[in-house]
Amino acid sequence: MLPPSGASKELVKRNASNSEDAEEDKKLQKPNLKVVSLNSDEHISIAVVDDDEATLIYLADFFAQKGYDVETFADSEAFLGKVSNAHPDAPAAHLTNPFPYDLVFSDVKMPKVDGLQLISRIHLLYPDVPVVLMTAYSDVQDAVAGMKEGAYDYVEKPFTLDRIDSIIRNALWLKRLQQENRSIRGEGMGKLKVQGVLCESPAMKAIYDLLLRVAPTDSSVLITGESGVGKEVVARAIHDNSRRENKPFVSVNCSAIPESLLESELFGHTKGSFTGATQERRGLFEEANGGTLFLDEIGDLDTSLQAKILRAVQERKIRAVGDNKYRQIDVRIISATHRNLVNEIKQQNFREDLYYRLNVIPIHIPPLRQRREDIPILAKYFLDKFSLSCRKEFKGFRLSALNKLIHMQFKGNVRELQNVVERSVVLSQGEYIDEYDIPVTTDKSQDDMMDELTYDFPSLREVESRYITSVLDRYKGRKEVVAKVLGLSRRTLYRRLIEMGQGKDAGGGGNA
Amino acid sequence: MVQGGGTVHYQPSPQTQAKYRALLMDYMHHLEEAVRGLNFDAVETIGHKISGNAGLFGHAELGQLAQELRMQVKVSSLRGIHAKFDEMLAYVKKNFP
């Protein structure tokens, strides 16, 4: 590979107003050849990344003559370092800092980090930044791959200036649209109280938009999604933005209350209606009167109770256990489930008529692994939250830590992310949360671990052995740590290991 | 010199042209070394760069020659590589005296 010339090793900043070259140009009385102007008031900042110095000097000169701020980089890693969004050791400043350029032109073939990698690393945290790929005519397949990767556009070298100019105009138009969109969304969001609902992903932004339209109505809402995605947070946001906001929001987890008690919990009971009913009690429907009743895990509800809920939803009337009178109620029903209710209907576990009553407005919250763009903002939120409660101060996440979070599976979704960040805050001793502060235990959810341990219904003793082995694996055989985790003395652990037939190295003392 | 064709008019500043000349000389020097040393990877890399940038500075013919040089690398034609390099050298000598 051709070694870069001296100039190309340095980051060359070309700014028409203050660069040395501009001074030289003035001395030479270079005519102002700016013919095409987008808008004299428009400030445009462009980065050009290319390991070919000639392309850099050409575009730097062209853009500077057009009055744009331009910065050129002969090294893609230097560029990533500058924007500090993908350097493994850089703090995650992007959470508060905007991207410094309106547009990025990047070569495709570059050593170290190529143009395609550059796009993915920029878009990991700045998904809206337009990146234009520059490629040789014969390498146009790379450009196609780049478009799939999310490139805004591509140009073939040697490119025409008409093409470059048109791309800049379009990118600028896009920037204006995005700004207007943010401004409109900002106004809307100002009105929408969405405490705890934080997102960057298009999927969740669409849910925001839906919330705006749904909240003021009284329509029933069915929220679906895996455990831990934040169904209750969304339900609360709907309530907080409805005309019922000053009335109660009552949440009940249908799977957490024993079936025998649930009817009385929901509808109340009269004195003496059953053994132990020593006094009259209002049910949760009545508690929520005028407000919202959130029925979480509705899919776990017994079919006999489903009929009673159907009547309550349909007729807005309830009857307490042991009572013979119906009472009128005014409650908005929001329900949620992690189950696929359509399947449950097919299996006759859920009433179809109730499903249609509850599912007037369906909202599906995708799992966190399908909207990884939300991880940084959520992680920052939890970091602030737990820093406060732990009385610790952190400047943020290292990018390597954030990257690790972004690539984790999070089968437990936002709830798991919250736990991971909490553990990191407790364990970390630096100014930033580092990669090694993120516990590895979260690669598998606890459910997965349980499945692994118990898939073949082993004896309790066998489960214990498997669990010890699993913890040993996780802590790489460090028996002192393992003993602590298991709540055993080292001696007891060694004895168990001998019984399990792993006693050979038990006496080795581990490497704790 | 008006570059780029179409409606956008641009003339590289004298400094930019001077920088390009120096760079091209540097590229040609390295290209010559690569051709002599039979370092095809380097020939391809430098050919790729010149084919991309020469046209920008009004030397489309040189860019085309560099592209043809790359083709010769692709088919591993030693004679073709030498021939194309000689043509490029002649062009540079003629246009960058």
XYZ file of C-alpha atoms in Angstrom:
609
model
C 0.000 0.000 0.000
C 1.190 3.464 -0.798
C 2.433 5.221 2.307
C 0.520 8.408 2.965
C 2.339 11.608 2.302
C 3.278 13.841 5.182
C 0.249 16.010 4.798
C -2.107 13.075 4.714
C -0.978 11.885 8.111
C -2.342 15.011 9.651
C -5.891 15.949 10.011
C -6.278 18.734 7.515
C -8.873 21.288 8.356
C -9.978 23.518 5.563
C -12.139 26.398 6.461
C -12.558 29.095 3.905
C -12.434 31.881 6.417
C -9.408 31.013 8.471
C -7.197 28.401 6.884
C -3.706 29.149 5.713
C -4.662 28.206 2.210
C -7.472 30.707 2.257
C -4.943 33.369 3.224
C -2.728 32.294 0.351
C -5.709 32.360 -1.967
C -6.412 35.914 -0.934
C -2.825 36.895 -1.640
C -3.155 35.391 -5.085
C -6.463 37.233 -5.524
C -8.213 34.041 -6.440
C -11.538 34.926 -8.014
C -14.620 33.901 -6.160
C -16.017 31.166 -8.351
C -18.966 30.353 -6.152
C -21.740 30.086 -8.696
C -24.167 27.709 -7.117
C -25.328 28.680 -3.686
C -27.862 26.747 -1.690
C -28.601 29.566 0.657
C -26.156 32.160 1.801
C -27.383 31.848 5.382
C -27.078 28.083 5.418
C -24.150 26.736 7.401
C -23.024 23.394 6.081
C -20.353 21.272 7.616
C -18.906 18.386 5.626
C -16.394 15.687 6.517
C -14.471 13.878 3.787
C -12.791 10.572 4.632
C -10.501 9.062 2.009
C -7.030 7.565 2.062
C -6.391 9.175 -1.328
C -4.838 12.554 -0.632
C -5.653 13.859 -4.110
C -9.392 13.349 -3.625
C -9.152 15.040 -0.237
C -7.421 18.161 -1.527
C -9.789 18.372 -4.485
C -12.966 18.166 -2.402
C -11.535 20.367 0.349
C -10.830 23.060 -2.216
C -14.177 22.669 -3.967
C -16.243 22.751 -0.765
C -14.236 25.652 0.643
C -14.813 27.633 -2.545
C -18.520 27.003 -2.130
C -18.356 28.392 1.389
C -18.865 25.166 3.291
C -16.909 24.152 6.343
C -14.959 21.094 5.389
C -12.695 18.818 7.308
C -10.727 16.043 5.638
C -9.420 12.794 7.078
C -6.921 10.491 5.406
C -7.476 7.924 8.120
C -10.939 6.569 8.935
C -9.921 5.782 12.500
C -8.863 9.401 13.012
C -12.293 10.446 11.810
C -14.042 8.049 14.195
C -11.840 9.304 16.994
C -12.825 12.864 16.150
C -16.538 12.172 16.228
C -15.886 10.051 19.332
C -18.787 7.797 18.668
C -17.156 4.549 17.842
C -13.751 4.669 19.417
C -13.643 1.830 21.925
C -12.151 3.927 24.709
C -13.957 7.152 24.104
C -16.650 8.217 26.518
C -20.134 8.143 25.099
C -20.358 11.865 24.623
C -22.850 11.424 21.807
C -25.644 11.108 24.311
C -25.504 14.841 24.727
C -23.405 16.061 21.773
C -24.790 16.382 18.284
C -22.854 14.915 15.368
C -20.388 17.595 14.217
C -21.095 17.304 10.473
C -24.171 17.636 8.317
C -22.815 15.244 5.748
C -19.993 12.723 5.426
C -18.319 11.721 2.161
C -16.355 8.510 2.564
C -14.291 6.327 0.301
C -15.249 2.641 0.319
C -11.847 0.976 0.117
C -9.735 2.127 3.010
C -7.294 0.324 5.288
C -8.310 -0.465 8.886
C -11.926 0.716 8.856
C -13.510 0.650 5.389
C -16.437 2.750 4.208
C -19.062 0.118 5.023
C -17.778 -0.325 8.560
C -17.632 3.437 8.893
C -21.342 3.716 8.068
C -22.373 1.093 10.569
C -20.230 2.667 13.286
C -21.628 6.131 12.657
C -25.196 4.899 12.393
C -24.894 2.823 15.513
C -25.334 6.008 17.487
C -26.198 8.662 14.909
C -28.704 6.929 12.639
C -29.778 10.120 10.858
C -26.354 11.233 9.608
C -26.174 11.030 5.789
C -23.038 9.234 4.609
C -22.194 9.332 0.906
C -19.879 6.635 -0.400
C -17.296 7.358 -3.064
C -16.275 4.400 -5.129
C -14.461 3.521 -8.315
C -16.643 2.612 -11.288
C -15.428 -0.977 -11.173
C -16.224 -1.293 -7.472
C -19.861 -0.299 -7.767
C -20.916 -3.518 -6.035
C -19.323 -2.138 -2.890
C -21.527 0.897 -3.226
C -24.597 -1.294 -3.527
C -23.537 -3.078 -0.338
C -23.078 0.358 1.198
C -26.605 1.383 0.292
C -27.841 -1.747 2.025
C -25.745 -0.770 5.013
C -27.553 2.565 5.150
C -25.500 4.892 2.944
C -27.412 8.016 1.944
C -26.080 7.867 -1.614
C -22.975 6.998 -3.582
C -20.857 8.583 -6.287
C -18.522 6.927 -8.724
C -15.027 8.259 -9.122
C -14.201 10.307 -11.047
C -17.415 12.020 -10.073
C -19.005 15.070 -11.603
C -19.516 18.184 -9.542
C -23.149 18.328 -10.631
C -23.645 15.031 -8.879
C -21.863 16.185 -5.720
C -23.838 19.420 -5.718
C -27.128 17.596 -6.133
C -26.299 15.246 -3.256
C -25.500 18.176 -0.986
C -28.748 19.906 -1.902
C -30.751 16.771 -1.185
C -28.920 16.100 2.064
C -29.523 19.659 3.157
C -33.176 19.353 2.291
C -33.291 16.182 4.360
C -31.594 17.967 7.243
C -34.213 20.730 7.131
C -37.008 18.154 7.063
C -35.521 16.333 10.022
C -35.230 19.591 11.947
C -38.837 20.481 11.173
C -39.916 16.994 12.106
C -38.055 17.188 15.407
C -39.569 20.553 16.084
C -43.093 19.287 15.408
C -42.414 16.129 17.401
C -40.906 18.244 20.165
C -44.087 20.293 20.430
C -46.115 17.134 20.569
C -43.818 15.505 23.050
C -43.998 18.574 25.220
C -47.698 17.940 25.562
C -47.216 14.228 25.983
C -46.143 13.258 29.445
C -44.157 10.128 28.894
C -42.145 9.742 32.026
C -39.939 6.685 31.799
C -40.641 6.103 28.112
C -37.365 6.844 26.384
C -36.575 5.880 22.851
C -34.648 6.575 19.681
C -35.883 3.720 17.529
C -38.397 4.305 14.750
C -40.573 1.508 16.176
C -40.872 3.177 19.571
C -41.276 6.636 18.038
C -44.228 5.218 16.120
C -45.644 4.021 19.429
C -45.226 7.556 20.787
C -47.234 8.872 17.875
C -49.901 6.273 18.512
C -50.000 7.198 22.205
C -50.652 10.803 21.274
C -53.721 9.809 19.300
C -54.973 7.067 21.619
C -54.510 8.704 25.009
C -57.387 11.242 24.839
C -59.944 8.577 23.879
C -61.638 5.999 26.117
C -60.921 3.093 23.802
C -59.617 -0.125 25.289
C -55.965 -0.795 24.578
C -54.231 -4.150 24.431
C -50.473 -3.940 24.848
C -48.466 -6.956 23.775
C -44.790 -7.711 24.028
C -42.291 -9.869 25.834
C -41.790 -9.625 29.562
C -39.783 -6.595 30.567
C -40.361 -4.455 27.458
C -42.170 -1.767 29.429
C -45.844 -2.526 28.903
C -46.876 -0.959 32.187
C -44.828 2.168 31.444
C -46.739 2.589 28.190
C -50.056 1.948 29.965
C -49.166 4.594 32.537
C -48.220 7.032 29.767
C -51.632 6.549 28.151
C -53.343 7.229 31.462
C -51.179 10.266 32.243
C -52.091 11.812 28.928
C -55.804 11.127 29.103
C -58.645 13.143 30.586
C -58.476 10.631 33.449
C -54.996 11.712 34.513
C -56.178 13.060 37.858
C -58.132 9.904 38.629
C -56.665 6.598 39.838
C -54.435 4.350 37.738
C -54.899 0.905 39.219
C -52.613 -1.876 38.100
C -53.282 -5.536 38.727
C -51.135 -8.468 37.709
C -53.631 -11.207 36.892
C -51.027 -13.939 37.151
C -49.766 -12.834 40.561
C -53.049 -13.233 42.433
C -54.385 -16.731 43.184
C -57.430 -17.555 41.092
C -59.573 -18.045 44.172
C -58.924 -14.478 45.279
C -58.866 -12.720 41.958
C -62.610 -12.329 41.505
C -62.969 -10.732 44.912
C -59.887 -8.558 44.244
C -61.312 -7.314 40.970
C -64.976 -6.943 41.825
C -64.982 -6.707 45.623
C -67.114 -8.685 48.036
C -69.882 -8.237 50.558
C -69.565 -9.024 54.221
C -70.004 -12.755 54.857
C -69.951 -13.665 51.185
C -67.293 -16.287 51.892
C -65.281 -17.547 54.823
C -63.028 -14.793 55.999
C -65.044 -11.993 54.367
C -65.577 -10.224 57.636
C -66.359 -6.914 56.040
C -67.424 -5.429 52.720
C -64.599 -4.583 50.390
C -64.445 -2.603 47.186
C -62.791 -4.282 44.220
C -60.125 -2.854 41.953
C -62.684 -1.948 39.274
C -64.329 0.365 41.770
C -60.985 1.624 43.022
C -60.223 2.651 39.466
C -63.617 4.300 38.939
C -63.194 7.432 36.837
C -59.651 6.375 35.985
C -57.818 3.501 34.330
C -57.596 -0.170 35.238
C -54.480 -1.860 33.933
C -54.949 -5.622 33.675
C -51.442 -6.989 33.280
C -50.935 -10.569 32.063
C -54.566 -10.817 31.012
C -53.641 -13.911 29.024
C -53.151 -15.793 32.281
C -56.713 -15.133 33.404
C -58.973 -18.090 34.163
C -61.762 -18.539 31.593
C -64.536 -18.219 34.178
C -63.230 -14.810 35.188
C -62.859 -13.817 31.552
C -66.660 -13.950 31.217
C -67.089 -11.614 34.165
C -64.506 -9.198 32.840
C -66.238 -9.276 29.464
C -69.492 -8.200 31.093
C -67.709 -5.422 32.995
C -66.028 -4.144 29.844
C -69.151 -4.491 27.723
C -71.790 -3.151 30.036
C -69.667 -0.998 32.339
C -71.311 -2.776 35.266
C -69.848 -4.970 37.990
C -71.258 -7.157 40.709
C -69.303 -7.823 43.881
C -68.970 -11.393 45.166
C -72.014 -12.141 47.299
C -73.911 -9.121 46.047
C -77.017 -9.299 43.895
C -76.862 -5.774 42.558
C -74.811 -4.429 39.684
C -72.946 -1.160 40.083
C -72.187 1.225 37.263
C -68.525 1.958 36.704
C -66.588 4.327 34.454
C -63.221 2.712 33.903
C -60.901 2.691 30.956
C -59.406 -0.754 30.458
C -55.832 -1.177 29.343
C -54.665 -4.753 29.286
C -51.356 -6.371 28.522
C -49.936 -9.793 27.911
C -46.757 -11.474 26.799
C -48.835 -14.293 25.310
C -50.054 -14.608 21.753
C -53.758 -14.287 22.410
C -54.720 -15.430 18.934
C -53.026 -18.745 19.651
C -54.635 -18.846 23.072
C -58.040 -18.400 21.408
C -57.298 -21.279 19.044
C -56.431 -23.435 22.015
C -59.631 -22.274 23.722
C -57.730 -20.734 26.606
C -58.979 -17.229 25.873
C -62.414 -15.952 24.897
C -62.545 -14.528 21.424
C -65.287 -12.028 22.338
C -63.198 -10.662 25.214
C -60.165 -10.438 22.942
C -62.033 -8.197 20.496
C -63.364 -6.047 23.346
C -59.888 -5.499 24.756
C -58.034 -5.254 21.488
C -59.669 -2.094 20.151
C -56.288 -0.392 19.958
C -53.458 -2.912 19.751
C -49.982 -1.742 20.693
C -47.112 -4.133 20.239
C -43.852 -3.232 21.942
C -40.929 -4.904 20.191
C -38.258 -6.614 22.282
C -35.188 -4.555 23.095
C -32.963 -6.673 20.837
C -35.046 -5.503 17.870
C -34.597 -1.819 18.734
C -31.022 -1.560 19.858
C -31.014 2.182 19.081
C -32.921 2.595 22.358
C -30.216 0.979 24.469
C -27.891 4.027 24.814
C -30.613 6.419 25.943
C -32.148 3.860 28.293
C -28.731 2.947 29.685
C -27.977 6.628 30.312
C -31.329 7.043 32.036
C -30.683 4.075 34.338
C -27.121 5.227 34.951
C -28.383 8.605 36.182
C -31.085 6.942 38.229
C -28.821 4.457 39.999
C -25.916 6.886 40.363
C -28.262 9.046 42.372
C -29.557 6.235 44.537
C -26.041 4.808 45.072
C -24.611 8.288 45.675
C -21.956 7.769 43.035
C -20.957 10.112 40.238
C -20.245 8.868 36.748
C -19.370 10.846 33.648
C -20.996 8.221 31.465
C -20.239 4.993 29.662
C -17.059 4.207 27.794
C -17.957 3.457 24.203
C -16.647 -0.073 24.586
C -19.090 -0.557 27.475
C -21.924 0.894 25.462
C -21.035 -1.271 22.491
C -21.097 -4.299 24.755
C -24.544 -3.335 25.999
C -25.778 -2.702 22.481
C -24.734 -6.172 21.399
C -26.139 -8.058 24.365
C -29.185 -10.259 23.874
C -31.373 -8.856 26.664
C -33.917 -11.618 26.646
C -35.239 -9.952 29.788
C -35.570 -6.718 27.777
C -35.528 -3.284 29.441
C -35.898 -4.824 32.886
C -32.714 -6.807 32.322
C -30.900 -3.723 30.993
C -31.950 -1.891 34.114
C -30.522 -4.665 36.293
C -27.273 -4.734 34.323
C -26.774 -0.986 34.665
C -27.620 -1.121 38.357
C -25.037 -3.848 38.912
C -22.457 -1.882 36.889
C -23.077 1.229 38.963
C -22.633 -0.749 42.161
C -19.453 -2.487 40.970
C -17.695 0.283 39.037
C -15.051 2.363 40.745
C -13.986 4.665 37.919
C -15.320 7.881 36.448
C -16.847 5.984 33.558
C -18.638 2.658 33.326
C -16.119 0.441 31.566
C -16.639 -2.654 29.477
C -15.443 -4.878 32.313
C -17.970 -3.306 34.675
C -20.755 -4.837 32.602
C -21.468 -8.233 34.102
C -21.122 -11.202 31.768
C -23.910 -13.037 33.545
C -26.467 -11.295 31.398
C -25.497 -13.074 28.205
C -28.040 -15.628 29.254
C -31.271 -14.756 30.926
C -32.097 -16.462 34.178
C -34.934 -18.234 32.405
C -32.424 -19.710 29.959
C -30.244 -20.848 32.791
C -33.171 -22.513 34.540
C -34.203 -24.190 31.297
C -30.692 -25.532 30.909
C -30.610 -26.855 34.438
C -34.022 -28.436 34.516
C -34.941 -29.381 30.955
C -35.029 -33.134 31.752
C -36.610 -32.888 35.218
C -33.523 -33.960 37.156
C -33.419 -34.748 40.862
C -32.833 -31.887 43.276
C -29.326 -33.197 43.928
C -28.634 -33.209 40.181
C -29.927 -29.638 39.826
C -27.572 -28.644 42.627
C -24.630 -30.286 40.860
C -25.483 -28.650 37.549
C -25.889 -25.290 39.218
C -22.508 -25.557 40.917
C -20.919 -26.517 37.592
C -22.634 -23.614 35.876
C -21.414 -21.105 38.470
C -17.920 -22.598 38.259
C -17.962 -22.084 34.486
C -19.180 -18.545 34.831
C -16.443 -17.607 37.272
C -13.810 -19.564 35.380
C -13.197 -22.002 38.209
C -12.355 -19.337 40.837
C -13.555 -21.399 43.763
C -13.311 -18.699 46.402
C -15.661 -16.518 44.359
C -17.897 -19.490 43.534
C -18.176 -20.433 47.201
C -19.212 -16.863 47.999
C -21.796 -16.807 45.220
C -23.243 -20.126 46.365
C -23.194 -19.121 50.023
C -20.967 -22.035 50.961
C -17.663 -22.282 52.751
C -14.710 -23.280 50.585
C -14.472 -26.531 52.493
C -18.136 -27.376 51.769
C -17.687 -26.485 48.126
C -14.653 -28.747 47.835
C -16.579 -31.572 49.489
C -19.451 -31.143 47.042
C -17.031 -31.105 44.130
C -15.475 -34.377 45.325
C -18.951 -35.879 45.583
C -19.657 -34.659 42.081
C -16.509 -36.344 40.839
C -14.746 -33.051 40.242
C -12.503 -33.398 43.258
C -9.251 -33.764 41.320
C -8.568 -30.127 41.087
C -10.609 -29.239 44.130
C -7.534 -29.508 46.201
C -5.707 -27.285 43.785
C -7.152 -24.352 45.512
C -8.571 -22.710 42.431
C -7.111 -19.470 41.289
C -9.149 -17.116 43.295
C -9.914 25.316 -16.527
C -13.487 24.570 -15.627
C -14.007 21.205 -14.024
C -16.858 18.893 -13.401
C -18.947 19.488 -16.525
C -22.622 20.366 -16.243
C -23.706 23.525 -14.517
C -21.342 23.563 -11.557
C -18.249 25.599 -12.253
C -15.127 25.049 -10.304
C -11.476 25.704 -10.863
C -8.986 24.142 -8.456
C -6.924 26.849 -6.808
C -3.256 27.124 -7.895
C -2.262 25.696 -4.510
C -4.511 22.689 -5.011
C -3.149 22.113 -8.494
C 0.385 22.341 -7.177
C -0.424 19.864 -4.422
C -1.945 17.488 -6.943
C 1.119 17.688 -9.152
C 3.353 16.823 -6.183
C 1.079 13.971 -5.182
C 0.944 12.585 -8.697
C 4.717 12.585 -8.906
C 4.778 10.748 -5.597
C 2.204 8.210 -6.850
C 4.122 7.664 -10.088
C 7.352 7.161 -8.174
C 5.742 4.512 -5.980
C 4.006 2.979 -8.975
C 7.295 2.609 -10.781
C 8.797 0.900 -7.739
C 5.796 -1.420 -7.505
C 5.934 -2.316 -11.203
C 9.669 -3.001 -11.030
C 9.282 -4.981 -7.803
C 6.336 -6.955 -9.248
C 4.274 -5.836 -6.247
C 0.880 -6.269 -7.877
C -1.079 -5.331 -4.776
C 0.635 -1.961 -4.675
C 0.162 -1.500 -8.433
C -3.564 -2.157 -7.984
C -3.818 0.240 -5.025
C -1.990 3.108 -6.711
C -3.782 2.435 -10.016
C -7.081 2.573 -8.127
C -6.195 5.954 -6.666
C -5.031 7.520 -9.896
C -8.027 6.178 -11.807
C -10.245 7.867 -9.236
C -8.542 11.214 -8.924
C -6.915 12.074 -12.270
C -10.250 12.862 -13.920
C -11.079 15.320 -11.145
C -8.074 17.415 -12.099
C -8.827 17.345 -15.797
C -6.698 14.320 -16.668
C -9.369 11.822 -17.624
C -7.002 10.145 -20.090
C -4.535 9.394 -17.309
C -7.392 8.063 -15.195
C -8.412 5.786 -18.061
C -4.852 4.501 -18.437
C -4.727 3.773 -14.706
C -7.988 1.863 -15.015
C -6.514 -0.167 -17.893
C -3.429 -0.807 -15.759
C -5.686 -2.286 -13.084
C -7.256 -4.532 -15.703
C -3.798 -5.804 -16.645
C -3.155 -6.570 -12.966
C -6.425 -8.446 -12.833
C -5.397 -10.679 -15.751
C -1.805 -10.902 -14.400
C -0.280 -9.704 -17.650
C 3.242 -8.582 -16.891
C 3.707 -7.252 -20.416
C 0.392 -5.408 -20.215
C 1.317 -3.872 -16.862
C 4.627 -2.597 -18.208
C 2.992 -1.270 -21.368
C 0.277 0.617 -19.463
C 2.754 1.989 -16.980
C 4.909 3.284 -19.840
C 1.882 4.979 -21.366
C 1.043 6.600 -18.035
C 4.629 7.759 -17.624
C 4.623 9.264 -21.114
C 1.366 11.091 -20.353
C 2.733 12.513 -17.104
C 5.991 13.627 -18.748
C 4.029 15.344 -21.492
C 1.447 17.070 -19.296
C 3.494 17.776 -16.188
C 6.782 18.935 -17.675
